[in-house]
């Protein structure tokens, strides 16, 4: 991108924003409004009132103003982040005022566990919605860097370097079109036989917004990942922050994306991209798709043997587990020793902390005591299985536009016992009752803590199909998303 940018020449400075707007004059309209058809309503899940923004062509109040959340019928926002140019410029001013931070910023060195405040600028939603100009951001930062007396950071890790990453993905999307957002038909995306693969419209070759459930276990893992109930506190804290705030640090995005795809669940990156599309307030289709391909090692990046540990990685910047304690409050009183591996805590420590490690996360309480789910699997074991699966896919070396991917005969190159829906020789064979994911053994009995296997490794995962059945329980409420996913060509997701 730097080389391509050099050919364009120097970036033009932005035109100063106007300090006032001219009087629009008489805004009375003498023609009737043709109201748009409002069915289906892809934002229905986000509403608790009537949507009245189309009541008049000039808006609900007849003043051409942007409709309020109430006029849109939307639920109250759970995020503390706010939009608008005023907020964007105030935030940028605070960043620019810190010359050292602006000039020496290196994104990989920022902490994904920082949350109050966060370690990065949080200007990405403003760049997405246009409340901050890319040129304004670039030149305000570059002016500081040019005047800085010390050693300034350089692209791609610097602040301006983040714009290059953004444009790299925009360029890929512009070149490949709709196919950039999926594996099938994508000439630059490696084919991997993930679980929960997208259904494809035979007429146009595009994803339909639906997916095949080749494994009930994989579907359960996906839902537990989505709503922060995996039993791995670091992963769950990130997904809960995403759901309630609409934003997470880029390394947190890396961790949960790796966990869902090549570092644990072996689930199609397209499922994760859809969740991010639904919940991120800074969602850009190109960046989201590109990053998921990067983290799943299907494009842009190929070091599939490097995985983010849900236990070791967060401890680099947060040994005390403050991030987890904030977003997974049921674990707030756990000893530091067990905050990232609560299943290892002896039962007496669990009771003292006021939270038992039981079940699959669908119950908040059992007999009046808080609960947190057992891990969905043994991470080291699943990481090994995933790496072997990706290694095999790399050796087969198929890309999304290969005819064998399109007709399903790719299965001839994979063992029937391989990870993913690899049975048979065609597309139909793969969805006829495949249940190959091995269930992990149960955790210790309910009145015991989970011990450690020889050598200090945790005992294997735990029963995640409903947990124990006795006792009085309070079920968790139905969980909805925070943002609508109708921002690209995808249809509303359905499951057979």
Coordinates of C-alpha atoms in Angstrom, one line a residue:
X1 CA 0.0 0.0 0.0
X2 CA 2.9 2.4 0.7
X3 CA 4.3 1.8 -2.8
X4 CA 0.9 2.3 -4.4
X5 CA 0.3 5.4 -2.3
X6 CA 3.6 6.9 -3.5
X7 CA 2.4 6.7 -7.1
X8 CA -0.6 8.8 -6.2
X9 CA 1.5 11.5 -4.8
X10 CA 1.2 13.7 -1.7
X11 CA -2.0 13.5 0.2
X12 CA -4.0 16.7 -0.3
X13 CA -4.9 18.5 2.9
X14 CA -8.6 18.7 3.9
X15 CA -10.6 21.8 3.2
X16 CA -11.5 23.6 6.4
X17 CA -15.0 22.8 7.7
X18 CA -17.5 25.7 7.4
X19 CA -18.2 27.6 10.5
X20 CA -21.8 28.3 9.6
X21 CA -24.5 27.0 7.2
X22 CA -26.6 29.2 4.9
X23 CA -30.3 29.7 5.5
X24 CA -32.0 27.0 3.5
X25 CA -35.0 29.2 3.0
X26 CA -38.5 27.8 2.7
X27 CA -38.5 24.0 3.2
X28 CA -42.2 23.5 2.6
X29 CA -42.8 20.7 0.1
X30 CA -45.8 20.7 -2.2
X31 CA -45.8 17.0 -3.2
X32 CA -46.6 13.9 -1.3
X33 CA -44.1 11.5 0.0
X34 CA -43.8 8.0 -1.4
X35 CA -43.1 6.0 1.7
X36 CA -40.7 3.0 1.4
X37 CA -41.9 -0.5 2.1
X38 CA -40.9 -1.4 5.6
X39 CA -41.2 -5.2 5.5
X40 CA -39.2 -7.1 6.3
X41 CA -37.6 -5.0 9.0
X42 CA -34.1 -6.2 9.5
X43 CA -33.7 -4.0 12.6
X44 CA -36.8 -5.4 14.3
X45 CA -34.8 -7.3 16.9
X46 CA -33.3 -3.9 17.9
X47 CA -36.6 -2.1 18.3
X48 CA -39.0 -1.8 21.2
X49 CA -41.2 1.0 19.7
X50 CA -42.6 2.2 16.4
X51 CA -40.3 3.5 13.7
X52 CA -41.7 6.9 12.7
X53 CA -38.8 8.5 10.8
X54 CA -40.7 8.1 7.5
X55 CA -43.8 9.9 8.8
X56 CA -43.0 12.9 6.7
X57 CA -40.4 13.5 4.0
X58 CA -39.0 16.3 6.1
X59 CA -38.8 14.0 9.2
X60 CA -41.0 13.4 12.2
X61 CA -40.7 17.0 13.2
X62 CA -40.7 18.5 9.8
X63 CA -37.2 20.0 10.1
X64 CA -35.1 17.6 8.1
X65 CA -33.2 16.7 11.4
X66 CA -31.5 13.3 11.9
X67 CA -34.1 11.1 13.6
X68 CA -33.5 10.3 17.3
X69 CA -33.2 6.8 18.7
X70 CA -36.7 7.2 20.1
X71 CA -38.1 8.2 16.6
X72 CA -36.4 5.1 15.2
X73 CA -38.1 3.0 17.8
X74 CA -34.7 1.6 18.9
X75 CA -33.9 0.2 22.3
X76 CA -31.7 2.3 24.5
X77 CA -28.0 2.0 23.6
X78 CA -25.9 -0.2 25.9
X79 CA -22.7 1.4 24.8
X80 CA -21.1 4.4 26.3
X81 CA -19.5 5.4 23.0
X82 CA -21.1 8.3 21.2
X83 CA -21.0 9.6 17.6
X84 CA -21.0 12.9 15.9
X85 CA -18.3 15.3 14.5
X86 CA -18.1 17.3 17.8
X87 CA -17.2 14.1 19.8
X88 CA -14.8 13.0 17.0
X89 CA -12.9 16.2 16.9
X90 CA -12.7 16.5 20.7
X91 CA -11.3 13.0 20.8
X92 CA -8.8 13.8 18.1
X93 CA -7.7 17.0 19.9
X94 CA -7.0 15.0 23.1
X95 CA -4.9 12.5 21.1
X96 CA -2.9 15.2 19.2
X97 CA -2.2 17.0 22.5
X98 CA -0.2 14.0 23.7
X99 CA 2.7 14.4 21.3
X100 CA 4.6 11.4 22.6
X101 CA 1.6 9.1 22.2
X102 CA 0.8 10.3 18.7
X103 CA 4.4 10.2 17.4
X104 CA 5.4 6.9 18.9
X105 CA 2.2 4.9 18.8
X106 CA 2.7 1.2 17.8
X107 CA -0.5 -0.7 17.7
X108 CA 0.9 -4.2 18.5
X109 CA 2.3 -2.8 21.8
X110 CA -1.1 -1.5 23.0
X111 CA -2.9 -3.5 25.7
X112 CA -6.1 -5.4 24.7
X113 CA -7.1 -5.6 28.3
X114 CA -7.2 -1.9 28.8
X115 CA -10.8 -0.7 29.0
X116 CA -11.1 2.5 31.2
X117 CA -9.7 4.1 29.1
X118 CA -8.8 1.9 26.2
X119 CA -5.3 1.8 24.8
X120 CA -6.1 2.9 21.3
X121 CA -7.8 6.0 19.9
X122 CA -11.3 4.6 19.4
X123 CA -11.7 6.8 16.3
X124 CA -12.5 3.9 14.0
X125 CA -16.3 4.3 14.4
X126 CA -16.0 8.0 13.4
X127 CA -13.9 7.1 10.3
X128 CA -16.6 4.6 9.4
X129 CA -19.6 6.9 9.8
X130 CA -17.8 9.9 8.4
X131 CA -17.9 12.1 11.5
X132 CA -14.1 12.3 11.1
X133 CA -12.4 12.8 7.8
X134 CA -9.5 10.3 6.9
X135 CA -7.5 13.3 5.6
X136 CA -8.1 15.3 8.7
X137 CA -6.9 12.4 10.9
X138 CA -3.9 11.8 8.6
X139 CA -2.6 15.3 8.5
X140 CA -3.3 16.1 12.2
X141 CA -1.1 13.1 13.1
X142 CA 1.5 13.6 10.4
X143 CA 2.1 17.2 11.4
X144 CA 2.9 16.0 14.9
X145 CA 5.2 13.3 13.6
X146 CA 7.0 15.7 11.3
X147 CA 7.8 18.0 14.2
X148 CA 8.7 15.3 16.7
X149 CA 12.4 15.4 17.8
X150 CA 12.6 11.8 18.9
X151 CA 12.3 8.5 17.1
X152 CA 8.7 8.3 15.7
X153 CA 7.0 5.1 14.8
X154 CA 6.5 4.2 11.1
X155 CA 3.8 2.4 9.1
X156 CA 2.4 -0.1 9.3
X157 CA 2.4 0.0 13.1
X158 CA 2.0 3.8 13.5
X159 CA -1.3 5.7 13.6
X160 CA -1.1 6.6 9.9
X161 CA -0.2 3.0 9.2
X162 CA -3.7 1.9 10.3
X163 CA -5.1 3.9 7.4
X164 CA -2.9 1.8 5.0
X165 CA -4.3 -1.4 6.4
X166 CA -7.8 -0.1 5.9
X167 CA -7.1 0.8 2.3
X168 CA -5.4 -2.5 1.7
X169 CA -8.7 -4.3 2.5
X170 CA -10.7 -1.7 0.5
X171 CA -8.4 -2.5 -2.5
X172 CA -9.0 -6.2 -2.2
X173 CA -12.7 -5.7 -1.9
X174 CA -12.7 -3.4 -5.0
X175 CA -10.8 -6.0 -7.0
X176 CA -12.8 -9.1 -6.0
X177 CA -16.2 -7.6 -5.5
X178 CA -18.9 -9.6 -3.7
X179 CA -16.7 -12.8 -3.8
X180 CA -14.3 -11.1 -1.4
X181 CA -16.8 -11.7 1.4
X182 CA -16.9 -15.4 1.1
X183 CA -14.7 -18.5 0.5
X184 CA -16.6 -20.1 -2.4
X185 CA -15.7 -18.4 -5.6
X186 CA -12.9 -16.3 -4.0
X187 CA -9.7 -16.7 -6.0
X188 CA -7.5 -15.4 -3.1
X189 CA -9.1 -17.3 -0.2
X190 CA -7.7 -20.7 0.8
X191 CA -10.3 -23.4 1.1
X192 CA -10.6 -25.1 4.5
X193 CA -13.3 -27.6 5.4
X194 CA -14.7 -25.7 8.4
X195 CA -17.7 -26.6 10.4
X196 CA -20.9 -24.6 9.8
X197 CA -20.1 -23.6 6.2
X198 CA -22.3 -21.1 4.4
X199 CA -25.0 -22.2 2.0
X200 CA -24.5 -20.9 -1.6
X201 CA -27.1 -19.7 -4.0
X202 CA -26.7 -22.0 -7.1
X203 CA -27.9 -19.2 -9.4
X204 CA -25.4 -16.5 -8.5
X205 CA -22.8 -18.3 -6.5
X206 CA -23.2 -15.9 -3.5
X207 CA -23.7 -16.8 0.1
X208 CA -27.4 -16.8 1.2
X209 CA -27.0 -15.8 4.8
X210 CA -27.8 -19.4 5.9
X211 CA -25.4 -22.1 6.9
X212 CA -25.3 -25.9 7.2
X213 CA -25.1 -27.4 10.7
X214 CA -22.9 -30.4 10.0
X215 CA -22.3 -30.8 13.7
X216 CA -24.7 -30.0 16.6
X217 CA -21.6 -29.7 18.9
X218 CA -20.0 -27.1 16.6
X219 CA -23.3 -25.1 16.5
X220 CA -23.3 -25.2 20.3
X221 CA -19.7 -24.0 20.5
X222 CA -20.6 -21.2 18.1
X223 CA -23.5 -20.0 20.2
X224 CA -21.5 -20.2 23.4
X225 CA -18.7 -18.2 21.7
X226 CA -21.1 -15.6 20.4
X227 CA -22.7 -14.9 23.8
X228 CA -19.6 -15.2 26.0
X229 CA -20.3 -18.6 27.6
X230 CA -17.3 -20.7 26.4
X231 CA -15.9 -21.2 29.9
X232 CA -12.7 -19.4 29.0
X233 CA -12.9 -16.1 30.9
X234 CA -10.7 -14.1 28.5
X235 CA -12.7 -15.1 25.5
X236 CA -16.0 -14.6 27.2
X237 CA -15.0 -11.1 28.6
X238 CA -14.2 -10.0 25.0
X239 CA -17.4 -11.2 23.5
X240 CA -19.5 -9.6 26.3
X241 CA -17.7 -6.3 25.8
X242 CA -18.4 -6.6 22.1
X243 CA -22.1 -7.2 22.6
X244 CA -22.6 -4.4 25.1
X245 CA -20.2 -1.8 23.9
X246 CA -19.9 -2.5 20.2
X247 CA -16.1 -2.2 20.2
X248 CA -13.1 -4.3 21.3
X249 CA -9.4 -3.8 20.9
X250 CA -7.8 -5.2 17.7
X251 CA -5.8 -7.8 19.6
X252 CA -9.0 -8.9 21.4
X253 CA -10.5 -9.3 17.9
X254 CA -7.5 -11.4 17.0
X255 CA -7.9 -13.7 20.1
X256 CA -11.6 -14.5 19.6
X257 CA -11.3 -14.9 15.8
X258 CA -8.4 -17.3 16.2
X259 CA -10.3 -19.2 18.9
X260 CA -13.4 -19.6 16.7
X261 CA -11.5 -20.8 13.6
X262 CA -8.1 -22.3 13.6
X263 CA -7.3 -22.1 17.3
X264 CA -10.1 -24.1 18.8
X265 CA -13.6 -24.5 17.3
X266 CA -12.7 -25.0 13.6
X267 CA -15.8 -23.0 12.6
X268 CA -16.1 -21.1 9.4
X269 CA -14.7 -17.6 9.6
X270 CA -17.8 -16.3 7.8
X271 CA -19.8 -17.1 11.0
X272 CA -17.5 -14.9 13.1
X273 CA -17.5 -12.1 10.5
X274 CA -21.3 -12.1 10.6
X275 CA -21.3 -11.6 14.4
X276 CA -18.8 -8.8 14.1
X277 CA -20.9 -7.2 11.3
X278 CA -23.9 -7.3 13.6
X279 CA -22.3 -5.9 16.8
X280 CA -19.3 -3.7 15.9
X281 CA -20.0 0.0 15.7
X282 CA -16.9 0.5 13.6
X283 CA -17.8 -2.3 11.1
X284 CA -16.4 -1.8 7.7
X285 CA -17.2 -4.8 5.4
X286 CA -13.8 -4.8 3.8
X287 CA -11.8 -4.6 7.0
X288 CA -13.9 -7.1 8.8
X289 CA -13.8 -9.7 6.0
X290 CA -10.1 -9.1 5.5
X291 CA -9.2 -9.4 9.2
X292 CA -11.2 -12.6 9.5
X293 CA -9.4 -14.1 6.5
X294 CA -6.1 -13.0 8.0
X295 CA -6.9 -14.5 11.5
X296 CA -8.2 -17.8 10.0
X297 CA -5.1 -18.0 7.8
X298 CA -7.1 -18.3 4.7
X299 CA -5.7 -15.1 3.1
X300 CA -3.1 -12.4 3.9
X301 CA -1.4 -14.4 6.6
X302 CA -0.2 -18.1 6.7
X303 CA 1.5 -18.8 10.1
X304 CA -1.4 -21.1 11.2
X305 CA 0.7 -22.7 13.9
X306 CA 0.7 -19.5 15.9
X307 CA -2.4 -19.4 18.1
X308 CA -3.6 -17.1 20.9
X309 CA -3.8 -18.9 24.2
X310 CA -7.0 -17.9 26.1
X311 CA -4.9 -18.3 29.3
X312 CA -1.4 -17.1 28.7
X313 CA -2.0 -14.2 26.2
X314 CA -4.1 -11.9 28.4
X315 CA -1.7 -12.3 31.4
X316 CA 0.9 -10.4 29.4
X317 CA -0.9 -7.1 30.1
X318 CA -3.3 -8.0 32.9
X319 CA -2.1 -10.6 35.4
X320 CA -4.7 -9.5 38.0
X321 CA -7.5 -10.1 35.5
X322 CA -9.2 -6.7 35.9
X323 CA -10.7 -6.9 32.4
X324 CA -12.2 -10.3 33.1
X325 CA -13.5 -9.2 36.5
X326 CA -15.3 -6.2 34.9
X327 CA -16.9 -8.0 32.0
X328 CA -17.5 -11.4 33.7
X329 CA -18.6 -10.1 37.1
X330 CA -19.5 -13.5 38.4
X331 CA -15.7 -14.2 38.6
X332 CA -14.9 -10.9 40.2
X333 CA -13.9 -12.5 43.6
X334 CA -11.8 -15.3 42.2
X335 CA -8.2 -15.5 43.3
X336 CA -5.6 -14.3 40.8
X337 CA -4.3 -17.8 40.5
X338 CA -7.6 -19.0 39.0
X339 CA -9.0 -15.9 37.2
X340 CA -8.1 -17.2 33.7
X341 CA -8.6 -20.9 34.6
X342 CA -11.5 -21.0 37.1
X343 CA -12.2 -24.7 36.5
X344 CA -8.9 -25.5 38.3
X345 CA -10.1 -23.8 41.5
X346 CA -10.9 -26.3 44.4
X347 CA -14.6 -26.4 45.2
X348 CA -14.0 -24.6 48.5
X349 CA -12.4 -21.7 46.7
X350 CA -15.3 -21.6 44.2
X351 CA -17.8 -21.4 47.1
X352 CA -15.7 -18.7 48.8
X353 CA -15.7 -16.7 45.6
X354 CA -19.4 -17.1 45.3
X355 CA -19.4 -18.7 41.9
X356 CA -19.5 -22.4 41.0
X357 CA -18.0 -23.8 37.8
X358 CA -21.0 -25.8 36.5
X359 CA -23.0 -26.4 33.4
X360 CA -23.0 -24.7 30.1
X361 CA -23.7 -21.1 31.1
X362 CA -27.5 -21.1 30.5
X363 CA -28.1 -20.9 34.3
X364 CA -27.1 -17.8 36.2
X365 CA -27.7 -19.5 39.5
X366 CA -28.0 -22.9 41.1
X367 CA -29.5 -23.1 44.5
X368 CA -29.0 -19.3 44.9
X369 CA -25.3 -19.5 44.0
X370 CA -23.8 -17.8 40.9
X371 CA -22.4 -20.1 38.2
X372 CA -19.9 -19.9 35.4
X373 CA -19.7 -22.5 32.7
X374 CA -17.2 -25.3 32.4
X375 CA -14.8 -25.0 29.4
X376 CA -16.3 -26.1 26.1
X377 CA -13.2 -28.2 25.4
X378 CA -9.6 -28.8 26.3
X379 CA -7.8 -26.0 24.6
X380 CA -4.4 -27.6 24.0
X381 CA -6.0 -30.7 22.5
X382 CA -8.3 -28.7 20.2
X383 CA -5.5 -26.4 19.1
X384 CA -3.5 -29.5 18.0
X385 CA -6.5 -30.9 16.1
X386 CA -7.1 -27.5 14.4
X387 CA -3.5 -27.1 13.4
X388 CA -3.4 -30.5 11.9
X389 CA -6.6 -29.7 10.0
X390 CA -5.2 -26.5 8.6
X391 CA -2.0 -28.2 7.8
X392 CA -3.9 -30.7 5.7
X393 CA -5.9 -28.0 3.9
X394 CA -2.6 -26.2 3.1
X395 CA -1.2 -29.4 1.6
X396 CA -4.3 -29.9 -0.5
X397 CA -3.9 -26.3 -1.6
X398 CA -7.3 -25.4 -3.0
X399 CA -8.7 -21.9 -3.3
X400 CA -12.3 -20.8 -3.3
X401 CA -12.7 -20.6 -7.0
X402 CA -11.4 -24.1 -7.7
X403 CA -14.0 -26.2 -9.6
X404 CA -13.6 -28.9 -7.0
X405 CA -14.6 -26.5 -4.2
X406 CA -17.6 -25.4 -6.2
X407 CA -18.9 -29.0 -6.9
X408 CA -18.0 -30.5 -3.6
X409 CA -15.5 -33.0 -4.9
X410 CA -12.8 -31.4 -2.7
X411 CA -13.8 -34.2 -0.2
X412 CA -11.8 -36.7 -2.2
X413 CA -8.6 -35.1 -0.8
X414 CA -9.6 -35.3 2.8
X415 CA -10.0 -38.3 5.1
X416 CA -13.5 -39.2 6.2
X417 CA -12.2 -38.9 9.8
X418 CA -10.6 -35.5 9.2
X419 CA -11.8 -32.4 11.0
X420 CA -14.8 -30.7 9.4
X421 CA -17.6 -32.1 7.1
X422 CA -15.2 -34.2 5.0
X423 CA -17.2 -37.4 4.6
X424 CA -18.2 -38.7 1.2
X425 CA -17.4 -37.3 -2.2
X426 CA -20.0 -34.5 -2.7
X427 CA -21.9 -31.7 -1.1
X428 CA -24.9 -33.9 0.0
X429 CA -22.7 -36.5 1.8
X430 CA -21.3 -33.9 4.2
X431 CA -24.6 -32.9 5.9
X432 CA -26.1 -36.3 6.5
X433 CA -25.6 -36.7 10.2
X434 CA -22.0 -35.8 10.7
X435 CA -21.1 -35.7 14.4
X436 CA -17.4 -36.1 14.4
X437 CA -16.3 -33.6 17.1
X438 CA -15.3 -35.7 20.1
X439 CA -16.9 -34.8 23.3
X440 CA -14.5 -34.1 26.1
X441 CA -14.7 -36.1 29.4
X442 CA -16.7 -34.7 32.3
X443 CA -15.1 -32.4 34.8
X444 CA -14.7 -33.6 38.4
X445 CA -17.8 -34.4 40.4
X446 CA -19.9 -31.4 41.6
X447 CA -18.5 -31.6 45.1
X448 CA -14.9 -31.5 44.1
X449 CA -12.7 -28.9 42.5
X450 CA -11.1 -29.6 39.2
X451 CA -7.6 -30.9 39.7
X452 CA -4.6 -30.8 37.4
X453 CA -3.3 -33.6 35.3
X454 CA 0.2 -34.8 35.7
X455 CA 2.7 -32.1 34.7
X456 CA 0.3 -29.3 35.6
X457 CA -2.1 -29.5 32.6
X458 CA -5.8 -29.0 33.3
X459 CA -8.0 -32.0 33.2
X460 CA -10.1 -32.2 30.0
X461 CA -12.9 -29.9 29.3
X462 CA -16.4 -30.7 30.7
X463 CA -19.9 -31.7 30.0
X464 CA -21.5 -28.8 27.9
X465 CA -24.8 -30.3 27.1
X466 CA -26.9 -28.9 29.9
X467 CA -24.7 -29.7 32.9
X468 CA -26.1 -31.0 36.1
X469 CA -29.8 -31.3 36.4
X470 CA -30.6 -31.1 40.1
X471 CA -31.3 -28.0 42.2
X472 CA -33.2 -24.8 41.8
X473 CA -32.1 -22.8 38.8
X474 CA -32.6 -19.3 37.3
X475 CA -32.3 -19.4 33.5
X476 CA -30.5 -16.6 31.7
X477 CA -32.7 -14.3 29.6
X478 CA -32.8 -14.5 25.9
X479 CA -29.9 -12.6 24.4
X480 CA -30.1 -10.2 21.5
X481 CA -27.5 -8.4 19.6
X482 CA -26.8 -4.6 19.7
X483 CA -26.6 -3.8 16.0
X484 CA -28.3 -4.9 12.8
X485 CA -26.3 -7.0 10.3
X486 CA -27.9 -5.7 7.2
X487 CA -24.9 -3.7 6.0
X488 CA -23.7 -5.9 3.1
X489 CA -25.3 -8.2 0.7
X490 CA -26.0 -10.9 3.3
X491 CA -29.7 -11.8 4.0
X492 CA -31.1 -12.2 7.5
X493 CA -29.5 -15.3 8.9
X494 CA -31.7 -18.4 9.2
X495 CA -31.0 -21.9 10.3
X496 CA -32.9 -25.0 9.2

